[in-house]
Short mmCIF file of C-alpha atoms and ligand atoms in Angstrom, two decimals:
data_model
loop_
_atom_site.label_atom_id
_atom_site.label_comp_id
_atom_site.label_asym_id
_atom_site.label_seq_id
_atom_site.Cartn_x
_atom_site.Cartn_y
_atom_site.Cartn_z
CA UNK A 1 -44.19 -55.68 -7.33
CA UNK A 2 -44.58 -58.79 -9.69
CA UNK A 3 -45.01 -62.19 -7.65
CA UNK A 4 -44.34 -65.84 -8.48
CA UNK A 5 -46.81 -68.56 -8.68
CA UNK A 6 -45.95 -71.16 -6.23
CA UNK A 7 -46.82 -75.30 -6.41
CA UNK A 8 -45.91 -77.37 -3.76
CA UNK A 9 -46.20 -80.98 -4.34
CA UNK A 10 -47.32 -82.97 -1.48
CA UNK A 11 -48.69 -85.95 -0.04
CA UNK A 12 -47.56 -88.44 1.99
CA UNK A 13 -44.02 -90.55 2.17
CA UNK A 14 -44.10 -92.37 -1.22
CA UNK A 15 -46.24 -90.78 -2.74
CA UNK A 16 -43.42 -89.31 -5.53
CA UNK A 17 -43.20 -86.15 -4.43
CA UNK A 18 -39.38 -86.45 -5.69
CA UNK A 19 -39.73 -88.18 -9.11
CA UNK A 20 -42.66 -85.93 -10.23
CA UNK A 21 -41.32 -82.11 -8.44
CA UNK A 22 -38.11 -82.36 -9.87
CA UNK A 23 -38.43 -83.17 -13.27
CA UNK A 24 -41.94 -80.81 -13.30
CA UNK A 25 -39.93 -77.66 -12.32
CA UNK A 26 -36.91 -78.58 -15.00
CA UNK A 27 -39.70 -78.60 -17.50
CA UNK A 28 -40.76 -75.33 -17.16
CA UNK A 29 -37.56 -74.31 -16.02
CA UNK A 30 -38.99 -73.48 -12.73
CA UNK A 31 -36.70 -72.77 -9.52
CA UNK A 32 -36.98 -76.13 -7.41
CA UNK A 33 -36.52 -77.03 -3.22
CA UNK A 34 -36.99 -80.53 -2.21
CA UNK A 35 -37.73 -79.76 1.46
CA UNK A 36 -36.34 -82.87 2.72
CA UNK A 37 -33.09 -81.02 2.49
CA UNK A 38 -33.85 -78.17 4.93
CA UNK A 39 -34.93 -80.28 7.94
CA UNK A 40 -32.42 -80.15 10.77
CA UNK A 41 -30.10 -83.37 10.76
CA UNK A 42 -31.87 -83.64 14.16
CA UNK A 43 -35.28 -84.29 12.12
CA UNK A 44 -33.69 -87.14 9.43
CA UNK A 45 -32.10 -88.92 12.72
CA UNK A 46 -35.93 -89.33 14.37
CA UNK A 47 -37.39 -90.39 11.21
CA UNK A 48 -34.53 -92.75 9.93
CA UNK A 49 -35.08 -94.34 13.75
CA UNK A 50 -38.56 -94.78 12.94
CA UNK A 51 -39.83 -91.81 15.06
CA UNK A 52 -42.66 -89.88 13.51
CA UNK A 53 -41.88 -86.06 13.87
CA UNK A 54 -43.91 -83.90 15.85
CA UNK A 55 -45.24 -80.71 15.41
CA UNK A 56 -42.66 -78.95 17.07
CA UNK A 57 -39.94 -80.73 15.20
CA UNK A 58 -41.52 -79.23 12.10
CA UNK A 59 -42.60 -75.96 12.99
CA UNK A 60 -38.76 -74.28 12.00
CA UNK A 61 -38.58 -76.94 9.20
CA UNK A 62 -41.88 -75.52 7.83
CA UNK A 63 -40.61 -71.50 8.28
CA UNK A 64 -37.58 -71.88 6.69
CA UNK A 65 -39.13 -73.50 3.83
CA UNK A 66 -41.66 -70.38 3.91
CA UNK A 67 -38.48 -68.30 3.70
CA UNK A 68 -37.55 -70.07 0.60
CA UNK A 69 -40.70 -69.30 -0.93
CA UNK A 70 -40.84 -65.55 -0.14
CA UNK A 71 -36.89 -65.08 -1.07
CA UNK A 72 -37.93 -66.38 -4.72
CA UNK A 73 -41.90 -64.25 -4.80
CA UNK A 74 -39.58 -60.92 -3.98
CA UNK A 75 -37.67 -61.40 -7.09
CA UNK A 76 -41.25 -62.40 -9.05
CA UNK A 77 -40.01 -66.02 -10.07
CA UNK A 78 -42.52 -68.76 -9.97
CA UNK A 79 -41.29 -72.20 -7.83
CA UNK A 80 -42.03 -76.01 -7.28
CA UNK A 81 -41.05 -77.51 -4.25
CA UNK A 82 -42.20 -81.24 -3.02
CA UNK A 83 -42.87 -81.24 0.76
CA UNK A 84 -45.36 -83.53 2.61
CA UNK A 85 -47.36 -80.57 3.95
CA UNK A 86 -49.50 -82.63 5.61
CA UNK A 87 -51.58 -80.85 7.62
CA UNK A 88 -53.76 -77.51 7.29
CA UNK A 89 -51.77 -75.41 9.34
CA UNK A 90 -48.72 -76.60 8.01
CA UNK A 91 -50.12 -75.21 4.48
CA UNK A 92 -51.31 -71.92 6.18
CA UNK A 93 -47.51 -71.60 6.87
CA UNK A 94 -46.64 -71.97 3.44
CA UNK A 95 -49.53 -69.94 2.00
CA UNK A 96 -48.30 -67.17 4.43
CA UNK A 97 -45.15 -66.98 2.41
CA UNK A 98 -46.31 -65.30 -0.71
CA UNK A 99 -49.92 -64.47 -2.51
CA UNK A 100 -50.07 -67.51 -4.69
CA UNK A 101 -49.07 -70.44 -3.05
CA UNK A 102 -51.16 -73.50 -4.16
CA UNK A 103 -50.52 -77.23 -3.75
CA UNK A 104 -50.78 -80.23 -5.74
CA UNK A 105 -51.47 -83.14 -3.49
CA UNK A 106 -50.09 -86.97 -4.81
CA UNK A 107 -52.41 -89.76 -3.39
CA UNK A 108 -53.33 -93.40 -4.12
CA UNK A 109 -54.20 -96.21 -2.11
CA UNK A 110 -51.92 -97.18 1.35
CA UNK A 111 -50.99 -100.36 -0.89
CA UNK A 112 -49.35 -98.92 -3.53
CA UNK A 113 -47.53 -96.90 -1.37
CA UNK A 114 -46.54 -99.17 0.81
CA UNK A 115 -44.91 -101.19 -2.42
CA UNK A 116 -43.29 -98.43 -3.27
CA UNK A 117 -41.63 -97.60 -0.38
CA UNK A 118 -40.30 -101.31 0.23
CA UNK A 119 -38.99 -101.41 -3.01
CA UNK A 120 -37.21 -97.50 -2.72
CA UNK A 121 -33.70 -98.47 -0.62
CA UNK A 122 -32.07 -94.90 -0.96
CA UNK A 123 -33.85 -93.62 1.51
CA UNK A 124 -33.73 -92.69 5.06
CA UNK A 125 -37.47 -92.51 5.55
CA UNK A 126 -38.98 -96.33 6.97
CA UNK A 127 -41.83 -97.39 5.22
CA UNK A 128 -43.31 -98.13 9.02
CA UNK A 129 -43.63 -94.75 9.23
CA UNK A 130 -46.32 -94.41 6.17
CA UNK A 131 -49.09 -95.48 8.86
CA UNK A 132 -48.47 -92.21 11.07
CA UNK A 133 -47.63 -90.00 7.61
CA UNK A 134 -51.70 -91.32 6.61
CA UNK A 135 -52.81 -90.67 9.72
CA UNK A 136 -51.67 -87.20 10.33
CA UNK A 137 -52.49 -86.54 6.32
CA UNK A 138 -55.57 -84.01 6.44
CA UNK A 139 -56.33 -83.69 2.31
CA UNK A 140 -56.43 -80.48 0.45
CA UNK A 141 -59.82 -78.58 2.08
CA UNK A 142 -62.55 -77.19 -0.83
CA UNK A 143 -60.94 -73.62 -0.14
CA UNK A 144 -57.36 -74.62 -0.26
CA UNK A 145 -55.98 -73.67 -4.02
CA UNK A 146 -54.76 -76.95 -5.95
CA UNK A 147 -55.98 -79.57 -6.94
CA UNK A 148 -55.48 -83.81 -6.30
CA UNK A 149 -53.74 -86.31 -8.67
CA UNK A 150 -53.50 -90.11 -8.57
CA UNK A 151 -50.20 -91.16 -8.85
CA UNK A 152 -50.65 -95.16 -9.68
CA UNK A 153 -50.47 -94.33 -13.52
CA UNK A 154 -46.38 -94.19 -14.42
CA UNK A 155 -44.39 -91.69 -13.43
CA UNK A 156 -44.12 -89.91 -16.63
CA UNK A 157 -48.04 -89.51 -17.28
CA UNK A 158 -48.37 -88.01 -13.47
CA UNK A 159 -45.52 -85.47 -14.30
CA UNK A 160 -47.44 -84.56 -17.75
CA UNK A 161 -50.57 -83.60 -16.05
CA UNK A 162 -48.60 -81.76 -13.43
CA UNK A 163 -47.24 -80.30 -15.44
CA UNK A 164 -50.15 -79.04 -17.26
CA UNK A 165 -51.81 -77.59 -14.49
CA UNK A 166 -48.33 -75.62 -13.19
CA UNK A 167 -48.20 -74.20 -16.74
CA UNK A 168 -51.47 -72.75 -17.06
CA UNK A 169 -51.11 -71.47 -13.48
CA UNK A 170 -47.33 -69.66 -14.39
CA UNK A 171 -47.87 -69.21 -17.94
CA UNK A 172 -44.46 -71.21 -18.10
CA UNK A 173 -44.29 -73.98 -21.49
CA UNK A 174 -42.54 -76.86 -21.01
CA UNK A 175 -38.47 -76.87 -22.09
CA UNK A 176 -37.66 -80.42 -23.40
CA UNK A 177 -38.47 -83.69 -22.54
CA UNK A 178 -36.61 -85.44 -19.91
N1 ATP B 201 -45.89 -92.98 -10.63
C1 ATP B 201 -44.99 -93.86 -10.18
N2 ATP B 201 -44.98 -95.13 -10.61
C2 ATP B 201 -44.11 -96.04 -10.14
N3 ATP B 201 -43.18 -95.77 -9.18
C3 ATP B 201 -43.13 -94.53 -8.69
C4 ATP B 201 -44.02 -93.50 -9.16
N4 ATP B 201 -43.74 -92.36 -8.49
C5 ATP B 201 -42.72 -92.66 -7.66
N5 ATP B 201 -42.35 -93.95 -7.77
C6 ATP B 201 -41.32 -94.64 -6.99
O1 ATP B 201 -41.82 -94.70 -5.66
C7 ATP B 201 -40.78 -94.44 -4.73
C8 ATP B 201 -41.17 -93.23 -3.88
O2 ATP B 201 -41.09 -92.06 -4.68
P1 ATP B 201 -40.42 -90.73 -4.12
O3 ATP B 201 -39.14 -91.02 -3.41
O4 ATP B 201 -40.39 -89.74 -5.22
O5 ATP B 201 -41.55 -90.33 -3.04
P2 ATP B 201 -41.58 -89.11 -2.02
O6 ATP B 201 -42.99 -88.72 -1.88
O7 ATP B 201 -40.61 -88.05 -2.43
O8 ATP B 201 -41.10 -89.82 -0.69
P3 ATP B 201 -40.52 -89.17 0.66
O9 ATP B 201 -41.53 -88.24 1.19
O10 ATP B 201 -40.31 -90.35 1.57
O11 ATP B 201 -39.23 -88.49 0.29
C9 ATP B 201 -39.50 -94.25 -5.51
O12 ATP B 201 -38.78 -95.45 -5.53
C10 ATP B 201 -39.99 -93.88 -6.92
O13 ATP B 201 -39.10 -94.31 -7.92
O1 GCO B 202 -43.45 -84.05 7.62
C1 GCO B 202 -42.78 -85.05 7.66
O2 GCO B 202 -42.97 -86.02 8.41
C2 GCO B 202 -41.59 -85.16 6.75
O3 GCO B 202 -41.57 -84.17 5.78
C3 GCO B 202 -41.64 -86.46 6.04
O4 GCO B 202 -42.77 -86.50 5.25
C4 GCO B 202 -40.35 -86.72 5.32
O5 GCO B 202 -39.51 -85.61 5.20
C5 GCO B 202 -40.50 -87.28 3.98
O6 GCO B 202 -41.62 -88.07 3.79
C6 GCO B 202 -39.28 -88.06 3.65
O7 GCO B 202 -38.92 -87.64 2.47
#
């Protein structure tokens, strides 16, 4: 059976998980899931109210994003999804999905972020929350496949050297420009 490679993009509300996944996976024409859209409406309420979610509230979140992954490694083709993953064992969930499941985590300082988010307005997630998002945050471990990139260069130059490291991973070359 041939398997995918799979990158998921993660860090921390603000972080650009969006504005670098998206246009990443287009590039290399790679099959994309911005897991924001799987949680439970149930989820989006709490957070838009300025609750942070709990374990609990992400565990199904988490599998059916799993799901997603192993529906696409069955058919051998290699995906990019942005998802927080902030924890370990929220990883281990997402590793458990196929073979190769690495992640590339977006960081920079709380200040940046924290401009970021009070300039984004199209978005249900509060930028009070970024204080519990850093706080739960436990960064990629030395065994965990992926690797770290700083995201307060412009958008453009993070999603080149994404997009560098996804295509030597899937042997994928990059489309067209954006
Ligand atoms: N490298 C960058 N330079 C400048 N602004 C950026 C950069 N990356 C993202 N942004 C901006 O920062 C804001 C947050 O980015 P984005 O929505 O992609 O983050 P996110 O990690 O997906 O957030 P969330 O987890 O809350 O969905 C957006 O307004 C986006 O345009
Ligand atoms: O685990 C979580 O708390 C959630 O995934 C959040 O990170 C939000 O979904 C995201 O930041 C908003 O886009």
């Amino acid at each position: 059976m041939t398997h995918g490679t799979h990158f998921v993009v993660m860090g921390v509300s603000g972080t650009g998980k969006s504005t670098v996944a998206e246009p990443l996976a287009r590039r290399l024409g790679l099959a994309f899931a911005e897991a924001d859209d799987f949680h439970p409406d149930s989820n989006v309420a709490k957070m838009s109210a300025g609750t942070a979610l709990t374990d609990e509230d992400r565990q199904p979140w988490l599998e059916s994003l799993a799901a997603w992954i192993t529906e696409h490694d069955r058919r051998g083709t290699s995906t990019v999804m942005a998802c927080s993953a902030l924890k370990r064992s929220y990883r281990d969930i997402l590793r458990s999905a196929a073979p190769d499941v690495r992640f590339l985590h977006l960081d920079t300082t709380t200040d940046v972020i924290a401009a970021r988010l009070r300039e984004r307005t199209d978005h249900f997630m509060p930028e009070t929350l970024l204080r519990s998002q850093k706080s739960t945050l436990e960064p990629l471990a030395d065994d965990e496949p992926g690797a770290t990139l700083d995201i307060a260069p412009p958008a453009e130059e993070v999603i080149e050297r994404a997009a560098r490291i996804v295509s030597a991973a899937t042997g994928s070359e990059p489309a067209s420009r954006d």
